[in-house]
mmCIF file of C-alpha atoms in Angstrom:
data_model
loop_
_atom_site.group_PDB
_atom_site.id
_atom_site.type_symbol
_atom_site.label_atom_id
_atom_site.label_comp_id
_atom_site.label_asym_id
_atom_site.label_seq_id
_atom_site.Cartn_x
_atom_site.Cartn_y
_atom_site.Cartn_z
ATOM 1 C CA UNK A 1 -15.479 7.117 -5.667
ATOM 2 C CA UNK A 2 -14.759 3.432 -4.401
ATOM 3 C CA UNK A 3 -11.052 5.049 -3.074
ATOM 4 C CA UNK A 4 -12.178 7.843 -1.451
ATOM 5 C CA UNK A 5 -14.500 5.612 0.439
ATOM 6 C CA UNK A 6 -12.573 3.209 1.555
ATOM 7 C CA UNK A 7 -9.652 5.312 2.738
ATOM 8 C CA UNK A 8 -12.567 7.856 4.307
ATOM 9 C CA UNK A 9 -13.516 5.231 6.537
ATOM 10 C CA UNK A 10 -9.751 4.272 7.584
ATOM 11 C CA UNK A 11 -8.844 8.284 8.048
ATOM 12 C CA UNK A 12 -12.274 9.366 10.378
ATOM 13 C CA UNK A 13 -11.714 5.608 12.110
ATOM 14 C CA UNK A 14 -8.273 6.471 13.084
ATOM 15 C CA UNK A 15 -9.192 10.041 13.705
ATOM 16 C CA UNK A 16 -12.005 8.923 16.265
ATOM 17 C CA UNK A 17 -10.019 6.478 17.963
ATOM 18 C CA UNK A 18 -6.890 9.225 18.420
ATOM 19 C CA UNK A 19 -9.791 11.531 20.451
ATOM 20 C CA UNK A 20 -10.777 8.774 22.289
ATOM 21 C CA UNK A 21 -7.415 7.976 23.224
ATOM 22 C CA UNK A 22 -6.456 11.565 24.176
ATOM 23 C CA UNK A 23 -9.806 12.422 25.659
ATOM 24 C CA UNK A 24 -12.422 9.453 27.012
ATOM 25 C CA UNK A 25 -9.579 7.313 29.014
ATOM 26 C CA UNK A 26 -8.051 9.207 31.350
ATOM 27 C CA UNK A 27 -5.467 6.011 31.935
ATOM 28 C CA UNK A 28 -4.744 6.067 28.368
ATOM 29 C CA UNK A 29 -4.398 9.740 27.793
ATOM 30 C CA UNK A 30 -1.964 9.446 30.793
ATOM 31 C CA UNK A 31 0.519 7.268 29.615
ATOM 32 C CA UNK A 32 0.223 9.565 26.169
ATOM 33 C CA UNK A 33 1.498 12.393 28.472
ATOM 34 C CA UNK A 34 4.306 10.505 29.803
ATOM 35 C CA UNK A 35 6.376 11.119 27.192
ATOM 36 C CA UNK A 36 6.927 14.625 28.000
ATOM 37 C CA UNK A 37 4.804 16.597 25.349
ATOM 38 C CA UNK A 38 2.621 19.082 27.091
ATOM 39 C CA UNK A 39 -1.329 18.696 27.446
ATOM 40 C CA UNK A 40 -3.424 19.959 24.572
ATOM 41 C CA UNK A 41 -7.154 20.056 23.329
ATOM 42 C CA UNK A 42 -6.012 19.019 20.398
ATOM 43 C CA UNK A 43 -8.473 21.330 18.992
ATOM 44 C CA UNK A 44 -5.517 22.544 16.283
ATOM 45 C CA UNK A 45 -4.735 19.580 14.944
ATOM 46 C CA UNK A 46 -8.410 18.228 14.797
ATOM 47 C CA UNK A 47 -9.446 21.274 12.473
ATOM 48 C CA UNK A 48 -6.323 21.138 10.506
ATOM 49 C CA UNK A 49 -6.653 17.183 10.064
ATOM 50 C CA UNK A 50 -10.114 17.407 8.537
ATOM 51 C CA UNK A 51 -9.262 21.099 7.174
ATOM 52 C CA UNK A 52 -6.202 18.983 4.907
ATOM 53 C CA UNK A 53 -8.514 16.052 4.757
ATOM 54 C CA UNK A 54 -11.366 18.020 2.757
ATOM 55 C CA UNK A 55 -8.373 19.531 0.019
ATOM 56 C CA UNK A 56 -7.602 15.861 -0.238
ATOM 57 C CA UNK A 57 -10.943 15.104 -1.026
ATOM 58 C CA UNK A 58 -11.615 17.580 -3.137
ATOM 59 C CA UNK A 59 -8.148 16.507 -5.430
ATOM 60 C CA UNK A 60 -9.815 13.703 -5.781
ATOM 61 C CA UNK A 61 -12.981 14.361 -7.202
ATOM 62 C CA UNK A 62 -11.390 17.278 -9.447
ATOM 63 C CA UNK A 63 -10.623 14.155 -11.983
ATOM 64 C CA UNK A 64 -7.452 15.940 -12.622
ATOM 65 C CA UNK A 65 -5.123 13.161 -14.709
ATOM 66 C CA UNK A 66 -1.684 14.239 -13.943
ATOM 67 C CA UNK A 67 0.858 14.018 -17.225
ATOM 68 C CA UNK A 68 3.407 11.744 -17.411
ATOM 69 C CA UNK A 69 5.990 14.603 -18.129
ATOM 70 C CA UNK A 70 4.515 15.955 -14.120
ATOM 71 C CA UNK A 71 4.877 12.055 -13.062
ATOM 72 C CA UNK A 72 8.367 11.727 -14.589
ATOM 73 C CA UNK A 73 10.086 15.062 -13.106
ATOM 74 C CA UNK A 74 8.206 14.286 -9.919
ATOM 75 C CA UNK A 75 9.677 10.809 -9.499
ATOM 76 C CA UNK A 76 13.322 12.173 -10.475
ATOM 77 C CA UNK A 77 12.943 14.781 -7.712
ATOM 78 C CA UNK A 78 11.589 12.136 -5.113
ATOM 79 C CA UNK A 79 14.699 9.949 -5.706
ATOM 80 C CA UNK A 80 16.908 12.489 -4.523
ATOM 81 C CA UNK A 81 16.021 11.586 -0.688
ATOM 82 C CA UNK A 82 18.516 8.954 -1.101
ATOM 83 C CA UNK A 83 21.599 10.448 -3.459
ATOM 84 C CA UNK A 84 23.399 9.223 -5.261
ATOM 85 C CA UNK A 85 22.083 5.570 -5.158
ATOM 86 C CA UNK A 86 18.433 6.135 -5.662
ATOM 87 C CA UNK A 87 18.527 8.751 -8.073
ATOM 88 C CA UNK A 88 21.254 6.557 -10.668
ATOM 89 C CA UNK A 89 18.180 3.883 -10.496
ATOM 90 C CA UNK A 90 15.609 6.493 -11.205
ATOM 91 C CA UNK A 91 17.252 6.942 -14.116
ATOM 92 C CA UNK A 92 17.013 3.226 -15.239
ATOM 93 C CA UNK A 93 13.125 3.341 -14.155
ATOM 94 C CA UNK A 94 12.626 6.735 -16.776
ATOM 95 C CA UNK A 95 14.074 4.743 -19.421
ATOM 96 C CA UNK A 96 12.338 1.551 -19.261
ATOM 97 C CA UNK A 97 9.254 3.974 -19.089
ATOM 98 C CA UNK A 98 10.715 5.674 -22.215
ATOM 99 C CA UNK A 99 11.127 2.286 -23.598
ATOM 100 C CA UNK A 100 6.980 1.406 -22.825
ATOM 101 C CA UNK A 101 7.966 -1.300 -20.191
ATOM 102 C CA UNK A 102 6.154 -1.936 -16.873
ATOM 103 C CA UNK A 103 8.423 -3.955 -14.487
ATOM 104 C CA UNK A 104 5.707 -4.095 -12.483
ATOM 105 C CA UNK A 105 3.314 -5.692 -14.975
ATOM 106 C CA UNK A 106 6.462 -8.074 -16.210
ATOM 107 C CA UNK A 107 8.068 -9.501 -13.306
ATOM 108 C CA UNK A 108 5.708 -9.792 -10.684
ATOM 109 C CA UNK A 109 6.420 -13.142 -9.567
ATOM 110 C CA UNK A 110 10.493 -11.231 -9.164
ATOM 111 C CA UNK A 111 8.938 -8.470 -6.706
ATOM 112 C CA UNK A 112 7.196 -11.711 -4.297
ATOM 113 C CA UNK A 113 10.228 -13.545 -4.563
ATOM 114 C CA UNK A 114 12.574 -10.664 -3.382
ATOM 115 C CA UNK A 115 10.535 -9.511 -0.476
ATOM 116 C CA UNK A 116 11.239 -13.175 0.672
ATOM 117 C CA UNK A 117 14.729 -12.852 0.079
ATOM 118 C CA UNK A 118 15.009 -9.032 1.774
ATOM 119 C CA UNK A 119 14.193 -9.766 5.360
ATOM 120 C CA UNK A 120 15.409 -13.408 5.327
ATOM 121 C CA UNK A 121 18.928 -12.628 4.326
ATOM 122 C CA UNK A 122 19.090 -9.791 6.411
ATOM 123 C CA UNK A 123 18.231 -12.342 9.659
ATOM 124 C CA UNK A 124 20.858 -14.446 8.479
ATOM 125 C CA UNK A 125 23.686 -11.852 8.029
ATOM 126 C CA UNK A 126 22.960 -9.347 10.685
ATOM 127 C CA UNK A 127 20.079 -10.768 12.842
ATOM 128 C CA UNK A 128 16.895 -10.911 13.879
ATOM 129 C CA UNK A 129 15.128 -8.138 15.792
ATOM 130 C CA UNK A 130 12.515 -9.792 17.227
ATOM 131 C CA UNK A 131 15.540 -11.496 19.584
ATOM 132 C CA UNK A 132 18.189 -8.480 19.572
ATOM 133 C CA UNK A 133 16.149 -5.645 19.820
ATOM 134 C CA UNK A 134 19.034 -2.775 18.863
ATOM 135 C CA UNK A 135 18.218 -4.451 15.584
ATOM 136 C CA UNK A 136 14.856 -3.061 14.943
ATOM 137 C CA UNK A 137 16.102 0.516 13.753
ATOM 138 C CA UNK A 138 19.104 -0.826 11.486
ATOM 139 C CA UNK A 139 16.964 -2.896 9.319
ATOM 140 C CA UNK A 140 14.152 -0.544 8.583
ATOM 141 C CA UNK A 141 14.487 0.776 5.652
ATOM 142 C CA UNK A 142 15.108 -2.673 3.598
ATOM 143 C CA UNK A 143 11.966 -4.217 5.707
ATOM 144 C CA UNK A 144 9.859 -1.102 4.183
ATOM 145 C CA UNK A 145 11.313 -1.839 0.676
ATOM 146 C CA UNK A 146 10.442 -5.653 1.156
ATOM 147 C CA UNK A 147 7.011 -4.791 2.510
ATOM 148 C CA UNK A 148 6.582 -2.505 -0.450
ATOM 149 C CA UNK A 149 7.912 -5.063 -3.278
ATOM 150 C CA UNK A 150 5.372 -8.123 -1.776
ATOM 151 C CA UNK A 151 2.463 -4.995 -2.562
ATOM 152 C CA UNK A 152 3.366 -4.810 -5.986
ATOM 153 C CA UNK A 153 3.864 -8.431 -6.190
ATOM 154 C CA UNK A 154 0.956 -9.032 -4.510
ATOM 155 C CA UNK A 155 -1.174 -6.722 -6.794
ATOM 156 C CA UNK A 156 0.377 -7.142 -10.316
ATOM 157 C CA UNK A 157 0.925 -11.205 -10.135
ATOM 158 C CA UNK A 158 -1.267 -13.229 -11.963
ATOM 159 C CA UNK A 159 -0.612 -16.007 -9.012
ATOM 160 C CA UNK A 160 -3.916 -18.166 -7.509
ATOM 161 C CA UNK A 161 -4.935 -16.838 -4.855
ATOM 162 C CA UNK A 162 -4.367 -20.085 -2.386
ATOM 163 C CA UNK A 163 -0.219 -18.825 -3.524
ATOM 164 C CA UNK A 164 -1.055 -15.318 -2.246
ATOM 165 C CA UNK A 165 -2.454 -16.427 0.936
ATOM 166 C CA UNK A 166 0.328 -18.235 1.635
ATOM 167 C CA UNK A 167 2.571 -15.620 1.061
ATOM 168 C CA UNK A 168 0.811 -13.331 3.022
ATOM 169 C CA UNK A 169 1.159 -16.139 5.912
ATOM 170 C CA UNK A 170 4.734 -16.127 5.603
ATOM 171 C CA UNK A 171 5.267 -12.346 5.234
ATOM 172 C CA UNK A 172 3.472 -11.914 8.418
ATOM 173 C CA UNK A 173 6.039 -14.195 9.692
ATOM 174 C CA UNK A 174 8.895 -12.294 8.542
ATOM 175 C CA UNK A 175 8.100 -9.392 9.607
ATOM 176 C CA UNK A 176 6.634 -9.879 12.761
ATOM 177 C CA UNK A 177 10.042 -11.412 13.294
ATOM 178 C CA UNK A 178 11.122 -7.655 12.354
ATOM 179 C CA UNK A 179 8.813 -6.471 14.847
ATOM 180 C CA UNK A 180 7.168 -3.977 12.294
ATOM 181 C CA UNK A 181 3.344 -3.814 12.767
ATOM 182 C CA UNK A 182 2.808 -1.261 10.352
ATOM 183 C CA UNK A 183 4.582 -3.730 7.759
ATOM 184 C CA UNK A 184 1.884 -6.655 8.693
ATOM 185 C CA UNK A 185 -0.518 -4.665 8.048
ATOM 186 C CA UNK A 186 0.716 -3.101 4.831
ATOM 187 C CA UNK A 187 0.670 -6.497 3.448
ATOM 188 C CA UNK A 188 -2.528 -7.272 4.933
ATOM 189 C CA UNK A 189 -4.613 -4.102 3.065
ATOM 190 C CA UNK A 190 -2.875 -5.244 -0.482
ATOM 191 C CA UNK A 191 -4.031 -8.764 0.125
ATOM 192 C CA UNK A 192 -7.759 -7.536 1.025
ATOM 193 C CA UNK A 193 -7.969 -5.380 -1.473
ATOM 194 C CA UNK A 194 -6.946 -7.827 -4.019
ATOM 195 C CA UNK A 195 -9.637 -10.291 -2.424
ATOM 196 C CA UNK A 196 -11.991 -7.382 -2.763
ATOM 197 C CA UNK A 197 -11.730 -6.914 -6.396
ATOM 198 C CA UNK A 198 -11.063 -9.810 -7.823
ATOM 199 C CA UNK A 199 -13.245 -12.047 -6.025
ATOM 200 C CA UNK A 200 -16.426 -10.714 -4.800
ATOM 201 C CA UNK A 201 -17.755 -13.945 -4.165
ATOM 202 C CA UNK A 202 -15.309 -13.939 -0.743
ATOM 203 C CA UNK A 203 -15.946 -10.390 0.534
ATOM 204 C CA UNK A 204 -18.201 -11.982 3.207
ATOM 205 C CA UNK A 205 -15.483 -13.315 4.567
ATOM 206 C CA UNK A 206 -12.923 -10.540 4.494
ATOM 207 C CA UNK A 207 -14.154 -9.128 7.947
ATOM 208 C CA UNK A 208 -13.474 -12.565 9.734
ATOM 209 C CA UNK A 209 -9.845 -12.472 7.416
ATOM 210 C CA UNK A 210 -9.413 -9.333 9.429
ATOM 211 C CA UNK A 211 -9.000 -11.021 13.039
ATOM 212 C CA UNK A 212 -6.043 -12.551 12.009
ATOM 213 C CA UNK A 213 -3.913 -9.446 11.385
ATOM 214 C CA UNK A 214 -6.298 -7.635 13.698
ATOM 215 C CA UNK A 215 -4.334 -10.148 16.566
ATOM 216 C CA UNK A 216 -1.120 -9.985 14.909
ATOM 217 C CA UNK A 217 -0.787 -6.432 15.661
ATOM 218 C CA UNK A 218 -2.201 -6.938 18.741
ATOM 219 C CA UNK A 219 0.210 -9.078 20.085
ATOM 220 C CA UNK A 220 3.219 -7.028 18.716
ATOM 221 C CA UNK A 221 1.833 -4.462 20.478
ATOM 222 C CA UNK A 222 1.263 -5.620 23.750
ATOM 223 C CA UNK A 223 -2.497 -5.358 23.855
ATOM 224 C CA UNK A 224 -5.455 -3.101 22.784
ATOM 225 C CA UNK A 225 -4.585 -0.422 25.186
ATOM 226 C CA UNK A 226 -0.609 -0.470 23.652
ATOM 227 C CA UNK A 227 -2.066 0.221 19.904
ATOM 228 C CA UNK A 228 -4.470 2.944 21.315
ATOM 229 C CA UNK A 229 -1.808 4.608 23.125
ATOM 230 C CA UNK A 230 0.274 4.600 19.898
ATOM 231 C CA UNK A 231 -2.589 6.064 17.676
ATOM 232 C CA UNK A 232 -3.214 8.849 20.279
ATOM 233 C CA UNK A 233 0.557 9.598 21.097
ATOM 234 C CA UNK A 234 1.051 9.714 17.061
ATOM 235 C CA UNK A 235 -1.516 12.251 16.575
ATOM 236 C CA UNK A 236 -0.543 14.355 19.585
ATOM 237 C CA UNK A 237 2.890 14.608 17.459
ATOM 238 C CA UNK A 238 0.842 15.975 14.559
ATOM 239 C CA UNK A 239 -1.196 18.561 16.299
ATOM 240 C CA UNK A 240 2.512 19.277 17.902
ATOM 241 C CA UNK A 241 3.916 19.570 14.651
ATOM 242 C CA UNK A 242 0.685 21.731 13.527
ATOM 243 C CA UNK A 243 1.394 24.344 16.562
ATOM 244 C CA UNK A 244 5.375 24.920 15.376
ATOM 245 C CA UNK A 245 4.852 24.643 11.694
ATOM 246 C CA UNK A 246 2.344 27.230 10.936
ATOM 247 C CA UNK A 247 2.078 29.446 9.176
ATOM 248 C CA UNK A 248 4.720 28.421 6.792
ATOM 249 C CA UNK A 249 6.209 25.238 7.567
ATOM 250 C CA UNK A 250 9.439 24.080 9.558
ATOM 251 C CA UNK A 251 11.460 21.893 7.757
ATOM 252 C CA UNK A 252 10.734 23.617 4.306
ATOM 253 C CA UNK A 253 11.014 20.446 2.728
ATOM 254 C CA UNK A 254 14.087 18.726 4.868
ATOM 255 C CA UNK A 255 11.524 16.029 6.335
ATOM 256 C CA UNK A 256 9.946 14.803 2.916
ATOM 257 C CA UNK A 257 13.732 14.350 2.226
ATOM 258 C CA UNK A 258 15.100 13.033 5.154
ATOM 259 C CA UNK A 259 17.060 9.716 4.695
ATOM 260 C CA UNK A 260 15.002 8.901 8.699
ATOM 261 C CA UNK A 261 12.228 11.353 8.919
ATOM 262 C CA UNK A 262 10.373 9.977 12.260
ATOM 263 C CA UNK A 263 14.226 10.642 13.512
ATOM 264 C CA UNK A 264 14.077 13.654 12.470
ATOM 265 C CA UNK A 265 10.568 14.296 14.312
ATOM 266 C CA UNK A 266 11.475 12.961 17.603
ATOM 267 C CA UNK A 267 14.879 14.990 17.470
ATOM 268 C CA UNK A 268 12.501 17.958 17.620
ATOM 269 C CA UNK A 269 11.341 17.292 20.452
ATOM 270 C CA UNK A 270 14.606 16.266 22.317
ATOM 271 C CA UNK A 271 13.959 12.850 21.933
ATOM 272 C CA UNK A 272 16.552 9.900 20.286
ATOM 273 C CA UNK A 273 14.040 7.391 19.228
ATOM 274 C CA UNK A 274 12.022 7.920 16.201
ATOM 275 C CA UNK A 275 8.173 9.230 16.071
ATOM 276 C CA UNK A 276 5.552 8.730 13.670
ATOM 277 C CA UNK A 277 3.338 11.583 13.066
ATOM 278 C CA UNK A 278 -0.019 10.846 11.055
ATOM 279 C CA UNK A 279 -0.731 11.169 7.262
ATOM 280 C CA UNK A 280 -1.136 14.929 7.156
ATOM 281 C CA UNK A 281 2.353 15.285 8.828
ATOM 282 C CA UNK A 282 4.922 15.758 6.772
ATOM 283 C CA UNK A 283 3.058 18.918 3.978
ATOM 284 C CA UNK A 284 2.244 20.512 7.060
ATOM 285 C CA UNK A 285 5.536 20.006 8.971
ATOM 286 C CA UNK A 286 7.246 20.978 5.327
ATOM 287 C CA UNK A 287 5.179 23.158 4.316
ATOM 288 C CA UNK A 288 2.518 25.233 6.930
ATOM 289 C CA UNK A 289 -0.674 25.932 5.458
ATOM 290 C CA UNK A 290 0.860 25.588 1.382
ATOM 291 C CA UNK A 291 1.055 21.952 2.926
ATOM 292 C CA UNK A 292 -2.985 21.751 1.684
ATOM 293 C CA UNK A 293 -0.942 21.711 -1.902
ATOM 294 C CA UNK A 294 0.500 18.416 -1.291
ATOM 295 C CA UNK A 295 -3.107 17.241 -0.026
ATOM 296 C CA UNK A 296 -4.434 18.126 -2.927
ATOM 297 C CA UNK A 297 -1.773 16.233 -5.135
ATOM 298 C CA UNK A 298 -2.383 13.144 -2.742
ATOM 299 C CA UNK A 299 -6.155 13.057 -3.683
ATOM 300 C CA UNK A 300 -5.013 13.274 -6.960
ATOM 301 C CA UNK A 301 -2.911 10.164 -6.980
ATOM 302 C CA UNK A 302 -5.830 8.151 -5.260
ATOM 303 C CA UNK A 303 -8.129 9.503 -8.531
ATOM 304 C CA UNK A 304 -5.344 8.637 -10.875
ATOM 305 C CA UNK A 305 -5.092 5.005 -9.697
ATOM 306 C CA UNK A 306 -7.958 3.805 -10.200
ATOM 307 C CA UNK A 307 -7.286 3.029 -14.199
ATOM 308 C CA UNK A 308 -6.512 -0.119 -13.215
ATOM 309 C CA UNK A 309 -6.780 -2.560 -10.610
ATOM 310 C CA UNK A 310 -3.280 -3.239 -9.874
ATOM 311 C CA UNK A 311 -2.240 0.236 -9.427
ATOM 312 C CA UNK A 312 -4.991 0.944 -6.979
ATOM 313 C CA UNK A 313 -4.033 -2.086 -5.097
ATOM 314 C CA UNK A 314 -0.882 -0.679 -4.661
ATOM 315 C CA UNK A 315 -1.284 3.497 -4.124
ATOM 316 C CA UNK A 316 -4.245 2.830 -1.883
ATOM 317 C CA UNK A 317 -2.369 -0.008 0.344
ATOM 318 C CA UNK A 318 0.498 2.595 0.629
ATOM 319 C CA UNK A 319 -1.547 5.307 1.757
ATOM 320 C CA UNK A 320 -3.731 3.570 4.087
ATOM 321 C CA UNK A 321 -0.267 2.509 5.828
ATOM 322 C CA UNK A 322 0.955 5.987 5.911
ATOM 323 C CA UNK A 323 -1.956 6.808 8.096
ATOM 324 C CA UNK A 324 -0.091 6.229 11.291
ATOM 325 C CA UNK A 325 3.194 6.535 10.239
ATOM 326 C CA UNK A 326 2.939 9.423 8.055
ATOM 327 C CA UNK A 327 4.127 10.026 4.417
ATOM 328 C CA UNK A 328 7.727 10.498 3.290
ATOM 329 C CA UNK A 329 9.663 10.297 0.100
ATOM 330 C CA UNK A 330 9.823 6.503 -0.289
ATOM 331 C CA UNK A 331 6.682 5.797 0.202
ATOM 332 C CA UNK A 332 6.071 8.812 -2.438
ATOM 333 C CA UNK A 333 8.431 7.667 -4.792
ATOM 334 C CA UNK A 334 6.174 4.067 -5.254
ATOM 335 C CA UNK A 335 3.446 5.859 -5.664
ATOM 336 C CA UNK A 336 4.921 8.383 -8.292
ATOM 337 C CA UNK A 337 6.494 5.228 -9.991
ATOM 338 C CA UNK A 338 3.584 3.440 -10.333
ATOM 339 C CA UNK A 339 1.016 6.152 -11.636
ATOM 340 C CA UNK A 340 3.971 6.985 -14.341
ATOM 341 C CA UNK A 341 3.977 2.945 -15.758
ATOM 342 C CA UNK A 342 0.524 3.307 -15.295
ATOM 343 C CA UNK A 343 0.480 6.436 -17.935
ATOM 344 C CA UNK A 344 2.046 4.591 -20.450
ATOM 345 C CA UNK A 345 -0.296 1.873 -20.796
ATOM 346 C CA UNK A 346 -4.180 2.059 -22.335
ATOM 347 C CA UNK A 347 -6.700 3.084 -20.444
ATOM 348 C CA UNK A 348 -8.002 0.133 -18.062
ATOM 349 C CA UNK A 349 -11.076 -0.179 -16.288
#
């Protein structure tokens, strides 16, 4: 039960500070109205949050394990958000699962060294964001990917951990300089969670670890009041997106495989930049109420990971980030990737 707790917390803590946001400051819940969505209770997407949050929970603690035939067609289908690159390297990934080999387990040390390599030669080439904003949205999806590769690295390599805090240092650096927040803190959760299992002689000290990213995002934001405003306004897109999609879903399945799904949310609601829209976005935006199917599968993942402790590292990291920004088919496609590896190897405690 050690997932469901910890991302329990993280869900009901976001959830309360989105009401707060939209109900307790009126200067706050203001500046959430700015943007030109109209006034709600929020009542709708409060229910349905919890409503898709109790499916989840209860995929969890079915202790279904999910075949790695379900895994292996699942991951195939994910790929195709991204044709016909992704899907031609899918195929490479079934085969060396075919073949019994775990990239993830053998080069490690390759997946920290890359997610240096991502974001630094992309400031080289084409620039950094942090000083040419009109950057930011161009380099997205390889800061994600790099973001996603230091997880793995940071959860399958057998590295001390003085190495991993200094990596962590300097992927803060690199993608603060990518002005990503949600990326700082992805790296941040793998990093604590590693410190969490492997040494439990430091988990005293993991809530003073926290002020550092804690005033990371902080400053990226522009202050507390910036990040509370962004929690609210994200959730206010989700009970939006509750409202249109129900009772059968709007996109049918377009935003899971959109190539820029937050795009694609913000476009339906006139607007050219992109929006995030919580955890529980995208099955019900997709899907309406069948949406509590995909729940259910994502509780299911959480149970699955936790054969070993890499794999948890790495499927609880990614959906703690997708919190805020919500869940989409890359994010998916790790996930799928690593519970399949994960299937082919003994059982681990």
């Amino acid at each position: 039960m050690r997932g469901l707790k910890i991302f329990s917390l993280a869900f009901f803590s976001y959830l309360a500070l989105s009401l707060y946001a939209n109900y307790f400051d009126g200067e706050l819940a203001e500046v959430i109205y700015s943007r030109g969505l109209e006034p709600s209770m929020l009542l709708l997407g409060t229910v349905y949050a919890v409503a898709f949050f109790s499916v989840f929970a209860l995929g969890y603690v079915s202790r279904i394990k999910l075949s790695p035939a379900f895994l292996a067609v699942l991951f195939l289908v994910l790929s195709f958000h991204d044709f016909p690159v992704v899907p031609t390297l899918a195929v490479l990934v079934l085969i060396a699962y075919r073949l019994r080999i775990n990239p993830f387990r053998l080069f490690p040390h390759i997946s920290l060294l890359v997610a240096l390599l991502i974001p630094l030669s992309l400031y080289i080439v084409i620039g950094v964001p942090f000083f040419e904003r009109a950057l930011r949205y161009e380099l997205v999806g390889p800061l994600v990917l790099a973001a996603i590769l230091a997880v793995i690295g940071m959860a399958y390599s057998k590295v001390s951990l003085r190495w991993k805090t200094f990596l962590v240092a300097v992927y803060s650096i690199l993608f603060f300089l990518g002005t990503f927040r949600s990326l700082v803190l992805l790296v941040y959760l793998a990093y604590f969670l590693v410190v969490y299992l492997d040494y439990p002689e430091l988990r005293r000290w993991l809530a003073a670890l926290s002020t550092v990213p804690l005033f990371l995002i902080l400053g990226m934001s522009g202050g507390l009041n910036a990040v509370l405003v962004r929690i609210g306004f994200t959730f206010l897109v989700f009970h939006n997106l509750v409202r249109l999609s129900l009772p059968w879903g709007f996109f049918h399945g377009a935003l899971l495989f959109s190539d820029n799904p937050r795009h694609l949310v913000a476009s339906m609601f006139g607007a050219s930049t992109n929006y995030t829209y919580f955890f529980f976005g995208q099955p019900i935006a997709d899907f309406g109420i069948l949406g509590i199917l995909e729940a259910f599968l994502l509780g299911t993942f959480l149970y699955n990971s936790e054969r070993s402790k890499e794999s948890f590292v790495v499927v609880l990291s990614l959906m703690l980030y997708s919190l805020d920004p919500g869940v989409d088919a890359f994010v998916m496609l790790f996930i799928a990737g690593t519970l399949l590896f994960l299937a082919s190897e003994p059982d681990v405690t």
